[in-house]
XYZ file of C-alpha atoms in Angstrom:
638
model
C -135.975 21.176 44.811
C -136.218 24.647 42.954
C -132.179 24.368 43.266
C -132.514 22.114 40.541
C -133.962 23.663 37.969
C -132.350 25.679 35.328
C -133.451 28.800 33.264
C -132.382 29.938 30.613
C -132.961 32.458 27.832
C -134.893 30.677 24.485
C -134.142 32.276 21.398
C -131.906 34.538 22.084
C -128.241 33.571 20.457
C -124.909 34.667 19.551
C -123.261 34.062 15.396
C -119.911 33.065 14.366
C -118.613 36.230 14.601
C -120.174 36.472 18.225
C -123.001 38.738 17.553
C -125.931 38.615 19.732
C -129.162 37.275 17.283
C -132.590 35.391 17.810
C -132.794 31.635 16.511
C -136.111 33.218 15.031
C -139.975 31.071 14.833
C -139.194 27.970 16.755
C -136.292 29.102 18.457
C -137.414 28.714 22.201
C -138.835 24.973 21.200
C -135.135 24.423 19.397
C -133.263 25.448 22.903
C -135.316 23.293 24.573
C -134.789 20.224 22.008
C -130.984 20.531 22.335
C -130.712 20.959 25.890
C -133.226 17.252 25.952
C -130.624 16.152 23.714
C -127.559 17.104 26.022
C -128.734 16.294 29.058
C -130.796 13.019 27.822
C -133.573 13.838 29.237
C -136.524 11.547 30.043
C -139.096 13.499 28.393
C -139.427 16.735 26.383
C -142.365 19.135 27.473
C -143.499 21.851 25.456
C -146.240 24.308 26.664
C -148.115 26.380 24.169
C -151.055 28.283 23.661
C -152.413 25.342 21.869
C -153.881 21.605 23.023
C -151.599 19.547 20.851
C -151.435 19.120 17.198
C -154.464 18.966 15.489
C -155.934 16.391 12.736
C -156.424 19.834 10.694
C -156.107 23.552 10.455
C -158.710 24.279 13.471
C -159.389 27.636 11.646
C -160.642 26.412 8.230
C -162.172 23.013 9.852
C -164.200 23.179 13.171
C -164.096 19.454 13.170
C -160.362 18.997 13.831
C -159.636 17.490 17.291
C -156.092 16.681 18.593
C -153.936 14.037 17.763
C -153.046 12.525 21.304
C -149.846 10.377 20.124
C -148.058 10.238 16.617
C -144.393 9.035 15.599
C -141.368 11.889 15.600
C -141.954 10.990 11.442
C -145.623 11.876 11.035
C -144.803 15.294 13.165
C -141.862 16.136 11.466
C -144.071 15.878 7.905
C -147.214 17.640 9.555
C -144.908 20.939 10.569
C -143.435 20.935 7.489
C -146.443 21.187 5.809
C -147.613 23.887 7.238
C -148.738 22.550 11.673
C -147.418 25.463 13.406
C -147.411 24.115 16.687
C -143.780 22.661 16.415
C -140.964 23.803 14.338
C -139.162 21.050 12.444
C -135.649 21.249 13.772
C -137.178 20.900 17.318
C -137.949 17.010 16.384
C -134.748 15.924 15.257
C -132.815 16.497 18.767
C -135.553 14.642 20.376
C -135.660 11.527 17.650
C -131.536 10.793 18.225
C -132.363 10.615 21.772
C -135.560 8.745 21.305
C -136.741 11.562 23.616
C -140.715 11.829 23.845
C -142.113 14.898 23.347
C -144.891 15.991 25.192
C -146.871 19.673 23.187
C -149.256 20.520 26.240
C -151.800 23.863 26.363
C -150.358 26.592 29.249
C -154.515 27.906 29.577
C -155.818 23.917 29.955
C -153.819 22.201 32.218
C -156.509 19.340 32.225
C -156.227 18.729 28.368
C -153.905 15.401 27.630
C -151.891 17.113 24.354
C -149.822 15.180 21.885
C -147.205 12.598 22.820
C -144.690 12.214 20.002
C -142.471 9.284 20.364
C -140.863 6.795 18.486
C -143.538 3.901 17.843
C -146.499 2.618 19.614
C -149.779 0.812 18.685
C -152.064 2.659 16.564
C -154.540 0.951 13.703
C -155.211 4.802 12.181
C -154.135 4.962 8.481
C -154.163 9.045 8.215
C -153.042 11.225 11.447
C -153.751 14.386 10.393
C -154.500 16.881 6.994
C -151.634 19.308 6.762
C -151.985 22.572 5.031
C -149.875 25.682 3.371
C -152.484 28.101 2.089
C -150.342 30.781 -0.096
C -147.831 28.864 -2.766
C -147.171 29.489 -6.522
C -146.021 26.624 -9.262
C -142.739 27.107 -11.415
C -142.667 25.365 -14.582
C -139.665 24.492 -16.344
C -140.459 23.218 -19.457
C -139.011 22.287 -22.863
C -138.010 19.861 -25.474
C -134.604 20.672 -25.230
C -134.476 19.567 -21.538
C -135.084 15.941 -22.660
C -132.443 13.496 -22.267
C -130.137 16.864 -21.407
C -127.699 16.050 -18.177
C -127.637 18.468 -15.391
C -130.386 21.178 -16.142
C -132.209 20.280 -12.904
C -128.609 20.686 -11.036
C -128.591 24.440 -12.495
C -132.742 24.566 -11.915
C -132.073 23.806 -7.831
C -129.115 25.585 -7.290
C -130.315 28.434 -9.221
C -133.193 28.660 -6.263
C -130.561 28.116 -3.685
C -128.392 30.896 -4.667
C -131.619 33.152 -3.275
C -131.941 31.142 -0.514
C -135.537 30.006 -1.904
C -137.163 26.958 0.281
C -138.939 24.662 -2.386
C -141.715 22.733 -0.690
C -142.726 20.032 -3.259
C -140.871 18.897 -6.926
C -142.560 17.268 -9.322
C -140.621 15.738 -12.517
C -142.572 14.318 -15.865
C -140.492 10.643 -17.021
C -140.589 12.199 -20.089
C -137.872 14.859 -18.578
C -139.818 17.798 -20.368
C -140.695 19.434 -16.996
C -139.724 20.310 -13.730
C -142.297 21.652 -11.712
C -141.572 23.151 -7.666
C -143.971 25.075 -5.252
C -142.537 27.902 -3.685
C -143.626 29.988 -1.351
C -145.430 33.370 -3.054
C -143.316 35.782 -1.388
C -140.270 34.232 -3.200
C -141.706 34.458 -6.612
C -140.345 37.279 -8.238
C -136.677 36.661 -6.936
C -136.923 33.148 -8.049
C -138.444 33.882 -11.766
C -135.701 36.929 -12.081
C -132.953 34.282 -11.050
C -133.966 31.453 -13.055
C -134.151 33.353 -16.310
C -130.517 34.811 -15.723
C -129.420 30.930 -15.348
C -131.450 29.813 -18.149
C -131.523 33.245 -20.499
C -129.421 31.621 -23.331
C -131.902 28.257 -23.733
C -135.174 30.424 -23.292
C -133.526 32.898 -25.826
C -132.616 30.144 -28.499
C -136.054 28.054 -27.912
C -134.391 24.972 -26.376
C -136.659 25.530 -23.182
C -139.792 27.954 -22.731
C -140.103 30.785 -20.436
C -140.509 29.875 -16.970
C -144.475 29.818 -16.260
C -146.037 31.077 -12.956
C -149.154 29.318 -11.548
C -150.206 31.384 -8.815
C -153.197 31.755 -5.791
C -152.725 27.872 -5.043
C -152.318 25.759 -1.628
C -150.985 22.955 -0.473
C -152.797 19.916 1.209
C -150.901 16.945 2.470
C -152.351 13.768 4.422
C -149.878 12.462 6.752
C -149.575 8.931 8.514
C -147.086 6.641 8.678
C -149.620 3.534 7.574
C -150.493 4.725 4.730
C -147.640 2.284 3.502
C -148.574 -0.052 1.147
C -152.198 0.873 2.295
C -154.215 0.155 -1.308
C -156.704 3.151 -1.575
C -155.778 5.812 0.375
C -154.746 7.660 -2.955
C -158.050 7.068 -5.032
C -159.915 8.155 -1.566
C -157.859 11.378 -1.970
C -158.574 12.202 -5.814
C -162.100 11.001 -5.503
C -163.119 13.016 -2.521
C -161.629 16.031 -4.296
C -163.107 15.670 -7.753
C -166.609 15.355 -6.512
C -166.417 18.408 -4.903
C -165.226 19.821 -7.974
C -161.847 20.698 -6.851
C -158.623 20.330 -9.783
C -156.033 18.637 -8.490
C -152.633 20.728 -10.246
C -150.100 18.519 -8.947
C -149.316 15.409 -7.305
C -146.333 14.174 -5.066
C -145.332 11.291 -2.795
C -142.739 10.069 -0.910
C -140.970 6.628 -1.627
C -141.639 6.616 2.403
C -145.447 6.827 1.876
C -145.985 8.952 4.700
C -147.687 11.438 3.389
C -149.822 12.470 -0.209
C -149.173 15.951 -0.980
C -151.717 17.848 -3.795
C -151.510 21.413 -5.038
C -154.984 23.133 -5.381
C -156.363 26.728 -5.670
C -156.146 28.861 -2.821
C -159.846 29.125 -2.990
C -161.092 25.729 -2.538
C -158.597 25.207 0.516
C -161.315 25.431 3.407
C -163.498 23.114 1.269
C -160.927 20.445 0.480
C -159.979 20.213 3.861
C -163.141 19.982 5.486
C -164.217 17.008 2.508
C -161.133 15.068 3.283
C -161.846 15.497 7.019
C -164.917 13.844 6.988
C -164.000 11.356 4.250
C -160.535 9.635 6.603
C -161.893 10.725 10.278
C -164.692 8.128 9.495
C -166.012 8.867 13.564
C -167.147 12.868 12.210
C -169.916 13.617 11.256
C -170.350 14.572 7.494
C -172.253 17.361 6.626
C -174.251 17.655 3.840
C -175.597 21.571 2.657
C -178.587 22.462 1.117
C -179.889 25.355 -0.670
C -183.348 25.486 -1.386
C -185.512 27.853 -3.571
C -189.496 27.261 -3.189
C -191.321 27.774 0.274
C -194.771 26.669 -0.688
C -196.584 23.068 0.611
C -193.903 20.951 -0.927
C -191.151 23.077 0.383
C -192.437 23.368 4.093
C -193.423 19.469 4.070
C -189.591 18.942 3.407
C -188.241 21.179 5.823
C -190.738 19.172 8.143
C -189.105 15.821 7.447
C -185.965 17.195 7.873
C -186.713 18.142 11.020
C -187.702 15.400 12.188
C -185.281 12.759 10.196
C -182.158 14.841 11.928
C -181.763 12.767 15.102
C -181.903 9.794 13.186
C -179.156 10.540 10.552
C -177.067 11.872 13.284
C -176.979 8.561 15.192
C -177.229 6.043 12.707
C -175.826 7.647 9.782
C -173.408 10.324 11.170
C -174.877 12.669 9.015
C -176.411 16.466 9.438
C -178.369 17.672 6.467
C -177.789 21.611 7.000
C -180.126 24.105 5.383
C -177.401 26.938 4.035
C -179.338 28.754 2.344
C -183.430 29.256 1.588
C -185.952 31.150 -0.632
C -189.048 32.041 -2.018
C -189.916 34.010 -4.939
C -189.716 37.667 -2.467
C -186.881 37.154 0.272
C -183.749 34.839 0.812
C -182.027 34.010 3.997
C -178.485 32.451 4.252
C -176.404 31.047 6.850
C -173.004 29.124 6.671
C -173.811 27.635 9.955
C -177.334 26.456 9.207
C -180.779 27.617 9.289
C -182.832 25.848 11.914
C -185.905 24.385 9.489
C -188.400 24.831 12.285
C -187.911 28.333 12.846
C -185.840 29.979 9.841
C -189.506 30.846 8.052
C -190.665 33.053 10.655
C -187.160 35.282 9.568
C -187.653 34.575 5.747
C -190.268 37.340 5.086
C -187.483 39.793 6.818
C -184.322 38.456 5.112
C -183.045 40.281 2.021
C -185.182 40.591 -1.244
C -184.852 37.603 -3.167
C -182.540 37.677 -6.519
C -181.720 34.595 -8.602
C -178.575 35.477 -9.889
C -177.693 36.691 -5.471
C -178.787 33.340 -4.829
C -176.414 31.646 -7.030
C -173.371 33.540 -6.326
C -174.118 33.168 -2.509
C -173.958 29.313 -3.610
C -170.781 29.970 -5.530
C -169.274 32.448 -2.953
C -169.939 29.739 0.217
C -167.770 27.091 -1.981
C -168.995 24.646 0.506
C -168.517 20.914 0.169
C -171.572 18.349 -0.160
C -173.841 20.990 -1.625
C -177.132 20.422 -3.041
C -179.393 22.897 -4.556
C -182.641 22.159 -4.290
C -185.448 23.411 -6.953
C -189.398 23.319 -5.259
C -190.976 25.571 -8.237
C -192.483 25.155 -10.968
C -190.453 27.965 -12.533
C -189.056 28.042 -15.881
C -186.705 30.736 -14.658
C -185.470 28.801 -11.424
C -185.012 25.551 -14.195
C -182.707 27.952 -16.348
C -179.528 28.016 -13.362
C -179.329 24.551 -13.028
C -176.485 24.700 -15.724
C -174.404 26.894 -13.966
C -175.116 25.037 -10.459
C -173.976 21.857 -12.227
C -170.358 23.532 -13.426
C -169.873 24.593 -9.711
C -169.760 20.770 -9.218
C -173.126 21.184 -6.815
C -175.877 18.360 -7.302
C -179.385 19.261 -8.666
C -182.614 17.608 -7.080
C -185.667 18.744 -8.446
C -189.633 18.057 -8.953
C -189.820 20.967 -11.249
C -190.093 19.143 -15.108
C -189.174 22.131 -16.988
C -185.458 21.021 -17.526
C -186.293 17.175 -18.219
C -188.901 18.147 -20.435
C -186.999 21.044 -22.459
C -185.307 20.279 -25.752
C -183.625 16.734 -25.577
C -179.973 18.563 -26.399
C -180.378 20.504 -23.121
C -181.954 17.528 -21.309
C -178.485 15.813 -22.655
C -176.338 18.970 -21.920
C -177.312 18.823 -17.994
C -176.697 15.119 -18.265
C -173.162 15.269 -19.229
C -172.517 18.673 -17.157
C -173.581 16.517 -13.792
C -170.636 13.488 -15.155
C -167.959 16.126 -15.801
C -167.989 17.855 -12.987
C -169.041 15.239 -10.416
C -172.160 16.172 -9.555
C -175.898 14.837 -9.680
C -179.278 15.600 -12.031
C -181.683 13.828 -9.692
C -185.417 14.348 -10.579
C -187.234 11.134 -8.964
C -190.020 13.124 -7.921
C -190.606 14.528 -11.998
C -192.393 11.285 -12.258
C -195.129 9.558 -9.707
C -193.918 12.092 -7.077
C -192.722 10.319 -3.805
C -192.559 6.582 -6.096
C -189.663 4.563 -7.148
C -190.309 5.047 -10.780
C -187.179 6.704 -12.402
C -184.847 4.976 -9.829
C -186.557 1.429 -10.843
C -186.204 2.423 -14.858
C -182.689 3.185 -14.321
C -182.196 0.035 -12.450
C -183.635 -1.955 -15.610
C -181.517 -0.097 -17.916
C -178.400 -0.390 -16.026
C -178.770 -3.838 -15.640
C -179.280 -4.350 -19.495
C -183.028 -4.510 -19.968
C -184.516 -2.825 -22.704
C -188.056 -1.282 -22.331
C -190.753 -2.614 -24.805
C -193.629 -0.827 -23.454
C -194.842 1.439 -20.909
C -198.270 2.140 -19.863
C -199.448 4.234 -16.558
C -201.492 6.733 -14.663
C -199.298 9.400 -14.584
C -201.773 11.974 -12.592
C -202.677 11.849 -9.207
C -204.874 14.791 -9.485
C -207.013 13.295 -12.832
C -206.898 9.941 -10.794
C -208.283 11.824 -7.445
C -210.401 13.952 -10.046
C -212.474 10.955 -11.594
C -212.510 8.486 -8.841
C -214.313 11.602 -7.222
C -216.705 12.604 -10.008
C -220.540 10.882 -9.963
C -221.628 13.976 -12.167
C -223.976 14.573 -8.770
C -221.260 16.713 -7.514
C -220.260 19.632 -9.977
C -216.916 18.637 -12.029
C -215.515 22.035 -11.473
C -216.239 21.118 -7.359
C -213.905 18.162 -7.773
C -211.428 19.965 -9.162
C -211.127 22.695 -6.549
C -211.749 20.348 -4.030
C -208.266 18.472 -5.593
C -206.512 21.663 -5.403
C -207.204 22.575 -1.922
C -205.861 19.071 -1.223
C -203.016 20.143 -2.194
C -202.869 17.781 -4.991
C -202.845 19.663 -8.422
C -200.088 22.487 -9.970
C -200.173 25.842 -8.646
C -202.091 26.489 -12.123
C -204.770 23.116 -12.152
C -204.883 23.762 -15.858
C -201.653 22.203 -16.122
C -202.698 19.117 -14.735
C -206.249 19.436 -16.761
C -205.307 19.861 -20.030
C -202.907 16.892 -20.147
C -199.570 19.106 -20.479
C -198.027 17.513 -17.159
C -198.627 13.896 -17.964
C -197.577 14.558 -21.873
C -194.185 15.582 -19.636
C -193.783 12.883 -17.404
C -194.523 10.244 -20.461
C -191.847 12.114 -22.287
C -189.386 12.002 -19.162
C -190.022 7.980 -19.203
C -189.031 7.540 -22.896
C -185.852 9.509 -22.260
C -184.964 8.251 -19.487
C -185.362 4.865 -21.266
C -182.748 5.686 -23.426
C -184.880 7.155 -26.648
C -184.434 10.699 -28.170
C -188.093 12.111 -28.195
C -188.915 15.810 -28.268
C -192.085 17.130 -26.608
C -193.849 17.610 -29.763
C -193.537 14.261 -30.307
C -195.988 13.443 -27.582
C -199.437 12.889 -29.050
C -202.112 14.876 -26.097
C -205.781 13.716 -26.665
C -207.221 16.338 -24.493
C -210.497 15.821 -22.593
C -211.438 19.274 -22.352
C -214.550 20.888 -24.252
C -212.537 23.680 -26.398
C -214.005 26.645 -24.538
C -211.853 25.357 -21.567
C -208.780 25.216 -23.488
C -208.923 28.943 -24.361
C -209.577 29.960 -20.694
C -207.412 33.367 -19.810
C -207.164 32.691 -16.226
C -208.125 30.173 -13.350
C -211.217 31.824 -12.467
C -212.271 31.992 -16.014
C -211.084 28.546 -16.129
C -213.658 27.596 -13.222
C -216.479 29.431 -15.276
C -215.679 27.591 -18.334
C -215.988 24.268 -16.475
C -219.419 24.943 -14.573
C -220.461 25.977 -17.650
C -219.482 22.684 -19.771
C -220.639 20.291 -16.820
C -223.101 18.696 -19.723
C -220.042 18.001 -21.287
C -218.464 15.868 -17.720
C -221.665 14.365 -16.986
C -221.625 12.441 -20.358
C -218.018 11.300 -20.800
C -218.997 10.033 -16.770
C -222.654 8.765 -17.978
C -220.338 6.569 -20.941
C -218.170 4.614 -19.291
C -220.678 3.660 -16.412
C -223.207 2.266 -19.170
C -220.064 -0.059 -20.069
C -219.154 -0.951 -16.615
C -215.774 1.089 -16.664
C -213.859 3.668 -15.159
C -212.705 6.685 -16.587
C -208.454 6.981 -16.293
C -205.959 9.272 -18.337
C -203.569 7.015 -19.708
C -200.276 7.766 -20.992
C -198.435 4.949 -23.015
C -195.086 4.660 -24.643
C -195.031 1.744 -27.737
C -193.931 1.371 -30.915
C -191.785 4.766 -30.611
C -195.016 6.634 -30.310
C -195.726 8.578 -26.884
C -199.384 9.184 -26.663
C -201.530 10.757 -23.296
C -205.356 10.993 -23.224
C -208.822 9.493 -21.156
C -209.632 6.435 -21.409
C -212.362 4.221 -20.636
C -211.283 1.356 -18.049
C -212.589 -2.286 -17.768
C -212.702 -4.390 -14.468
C -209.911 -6.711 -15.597
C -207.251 -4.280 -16.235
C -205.021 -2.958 -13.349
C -205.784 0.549 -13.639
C -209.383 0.046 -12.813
C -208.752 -0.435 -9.426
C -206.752 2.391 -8.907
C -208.221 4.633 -5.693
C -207.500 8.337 -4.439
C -204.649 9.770 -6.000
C -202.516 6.942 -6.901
C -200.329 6.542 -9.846
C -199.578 3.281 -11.446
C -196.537 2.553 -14.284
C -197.039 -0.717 -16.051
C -192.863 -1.294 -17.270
C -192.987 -4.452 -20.325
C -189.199 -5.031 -20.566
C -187.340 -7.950 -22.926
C -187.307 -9.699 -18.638
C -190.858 -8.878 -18.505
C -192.685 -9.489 -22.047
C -196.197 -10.760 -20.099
C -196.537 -9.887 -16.712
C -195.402 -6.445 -15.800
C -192.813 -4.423 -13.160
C -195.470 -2.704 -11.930
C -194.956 0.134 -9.391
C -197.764 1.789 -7.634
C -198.990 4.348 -5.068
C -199.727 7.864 -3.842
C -198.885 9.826 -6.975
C -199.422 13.579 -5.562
C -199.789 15.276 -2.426
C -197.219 17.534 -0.857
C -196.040 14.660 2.095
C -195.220 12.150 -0.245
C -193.541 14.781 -3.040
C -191.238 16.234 -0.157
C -190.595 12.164 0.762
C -189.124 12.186 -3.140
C -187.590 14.668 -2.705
C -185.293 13.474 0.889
C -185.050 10.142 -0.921
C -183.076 11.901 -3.894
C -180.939 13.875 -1.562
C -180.245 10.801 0.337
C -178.817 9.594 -2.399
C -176.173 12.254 -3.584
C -175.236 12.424 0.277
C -174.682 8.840 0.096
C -172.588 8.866 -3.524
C -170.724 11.636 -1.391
C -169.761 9.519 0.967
């Protein structure tokens, strides 16, 4: 019966002195409250442009969904921390009626919206991430504030004399500071106010000026059981620091509802979106990658990425998204992800490449769960990953240039990855797709010391001389390796011992010794003359030419029954890498193709080995290293 329902105006009203005013933001939702309130009404409905409230800021996380029921509480702290969709004061009419209130959208009908009542069942610890994007910090701070009655009284009142709205307080037991967040627009006034109140302390040194900490946001969780829930803090704090955001102050309740940080303005989108996925366990969390190196490696892991992403989706909830991409002439970027089976045909078109672009692209994005990726062999790609580290972004590489430099920087990226939260991952430096450096950090966690280490470290000089019957050319072998995509970009890296002197070197370190690369004794096999060569087709010359030389270090250990294998070994504190001849009755005679094989003689295995062994090189089985490592920091992210 349309004579039954009454209109009237929303935010219009009328003062004290019976002026005609607005109720201002809110006002329309207030009207509505009171009149709930009046006429106890069974239900409040509110219509917006909006579904409900949201578990975030739908603008800065595309994850958020709505919240389809939460206590008058938990909606009272979300809009004050910063949920537009209700103003505060509309809440309290409702809540002394015990009046639900219904927020539903005007343009979707169909959608349910959020009921906000008094109690119901509900298991979920956090409701939603709240979110104020544009405070500032006043300090007050002094020794002659401690044990001094009444200087927060003047500190307060001081800010309510400018009608200043203080959003969170802070106090140190110590009484030395006060600390508030203000709104920046109110900065000036309040500063200007508080040194008239306080001008005769700051002027005689009791107390210190009052400091300004600027450019910062607020981020709040909200739900009512988070009370006495153990954890939800140390979630918070270590979700934050591993994505290298500072935490500049902390407050809570004595009601628990809600943990409420201060953080700079410009990690906001990437705190929220970390916590999101860290308390909304049912989202999807997704992990970004930036990758520099395009060549066999590089397009074998964008291959398995390709094809692991249904998988991590539905068993993992987890979406490895390529961010951004490179090779040593363009770069491509995209903050919602490149698609790895098509993103290469755009790469030669994309913008020319530029390392130091590249990294403030990574810096710029600020994007949580990042991981850059390093497929070169570039001493100049190798020479970021200090600055990557700092921007709390993980390093996974196969490149050995940084493991292998001087053991202070080895150390210095080390400790960079600890302090700010990130990871130096470089599985793949050693035995390529193979557990070694995960399964030597396992012994060493677990309080085994190594003794010994002996191994095939190449798969290329494995592939090389289980290959070689001096019938076929040595110099045939070794192309033949390189077109199987099993030797360096440069074979005479892998020829004249340099790489295995580097992974032997990466073993002992990572073993817990200090060892320099000149410490590593290299017994090279090569005839001089191929040692000099100026290139890698004079290098080809210079081994057809020297195939005498091949035949007879092959022609050797046949006449003794054995195999020829370049051995690196770590005893004694010496490192020491060069060919040796192989009997039947040790394990490395039977090694085939390109495996590797690393012998580990440990204080828990004097006699009998940890042996690990398998494909040592090929591009598949690098770029399976490689997802294994980034596995990992995804999964310490979690």
């Amino acid at each position: 019966d349309l004579k039954q329902i009454n209109i009237c105006p929303g935010f219009i009203a009328r003062t004290l002195e019976g002026n005609f005013t607005t109720l201002g933001r809110g006002g329309s939702d207030y009207t509505a409250a009171l009149f709930a309130n009046f006429y106890k009404a069974s239900v409040l409905e509110i219509w917006s442009d909006v579904s409900g409230l949201m578990t975030a800021d739908p603008r800065l996380v595309t994850a958020a969904r709505v919240i389809p029921q939460l206590s008058y509480e938990d909606a009272l702290e979300l809009s004050h921390f910063g949920a537009k969709v209700i103003y505060p004061p509309t809440i309290q009419p409702a809540l002394e009626q015990n009046i639900p209130i219904i927020i539903k959208n005007t343009f979707k009908l169909r959608d349910l919206g959020t009921k906000i009542t008094s109690s119901w069942e509900d298991n979920s610890t956090i409701k939603g991430i709240s979110s104020i994007d544009e405070i500032c910090l006043l300090n007050l701070s002094g020794i002659g504030m401690v044990g001094i009655p009444n200087f927060s009284a003047r500190f307060f009142q001081a800010l309510a004399d400018r009608n200043i709205n203080v959003i969170i307080i802070t106090q140190a037991s110590s009484e030395h500071t006060i600390c508030v967040g203000i709104q920046s627009f109110d900065r000036e006034k309040a500063v200007e106010e508080l040194h008239k109140v306080f001008s005769s302390e700051i002027n005689s040194g009791k107390i210190d000026p009052i400091e300004v900490e600027q450019h910062l946001s607020i981020v709040a969780l909200v739900g009512s059981n988070m009370k006495s829930q153990v954890g939800i803090s140390g979630q918070m704090f270590s979700v934050l620091g591993r994505n290298g955001i500072n935490i500049k102050t902390i407050a809570q309740g004595s009601s628990e509802r809600n943990i409420t940080v201060v953080i700079e303005k410009k990690h906001l989108k990437k705190a929220l979106n970390a916590l999101h996925e860290s308390f909304f366990i049912e989202e999807i969390k997704k992990v970004n990658l930036f990758i520099i190196g395009m060549g066999n490696v590089g397009k074998a892991f964008l291959e398995q990425v390709s094809n692991q992403q249904a998988y991590l989706l539905d068993k993992l909830n987890m979406n490895l998204v390529i961010i951004g991409a490179a090779n040593s002439k363009t770069m491509i970027f995209d903050e919602q992800g490149l698609d790895p089976t098509t993103f290469m045909e755009d790469l030669p078109k994309s913008e020319v490449f530029n390392q130091a672009n590249f990294l403030e692209q990574m810096r710029s994005l600020n994007l949580r769960n990042s991981i850059f990726i390093d497929i070169t062999a570039s001493a100049t790609v190798a020479e970021i990953y200090e600055e990557v580290l700092k921007e709390s972004i993980s390093v996974v590489t196969p490149n050995k240039i940084a493991a292998t430099k001087e053991y202070k920087h080895y150390s210095l990226l080390k400790s960079l990855s600890k302090k700010y939260k990130s990871q130096f991952l470089f599985e793949t430096n050693v035995g390529a797709g193979l557990p070694v450096l995960s399964t030597l950090s396992d012994l060493v966690k677990s309080g085994d010391q190594i003794i010994k280490i002996e191994a095939v470290l190449s798969g290329t000089l494995n592939f090389i001389f289980n290959n070689y019957d001096a019938h076929t050319p040595f110099v045939e072998v070794v192309k033949l390796a390189k077109k199987e995509g099993y030797t360096e970009p440069d074979p005479r890296l892998d020829l004249s011992g340099e790489d295995v002197m580097g992974k032997i070197l990466i073993l002992a370190r990572e073993s817990g010794y200090q060892f320099e690369l000149d410490e590593v004794m290299g017994n090279s096999f090569l005839p001089e003359s191929c040692q000099t060569s100026e290139n890698e087709a004079d290098f080809y010359l210079k081994l057809a030419a020297d195939e005498v030389h091949f035949s007879k270090l092959y022609q050797e250990a046949q006449s003794k029954g054995c195999k020829l294998r370049y051995v690196a070994s770590f005893e004694d504190q010496k490192l020491t890498t060069g060919l040796s001849q192989i009997g039947m009755d040790h394990p490395f005679y039977h090694l085939e193709g390109k495996d590797n094989i690393v012998l580990f003689y440990t204080h828990r295995y004097p006699e009998q080995p940890l042996v690990v062994k398998g494909a040592g090189a090929g591009a598949a089985v690098t770029a399976s290293g490689i997802f294994a490592d980034v596995m990992r920091v995804a999964n310490t992210q979690q």
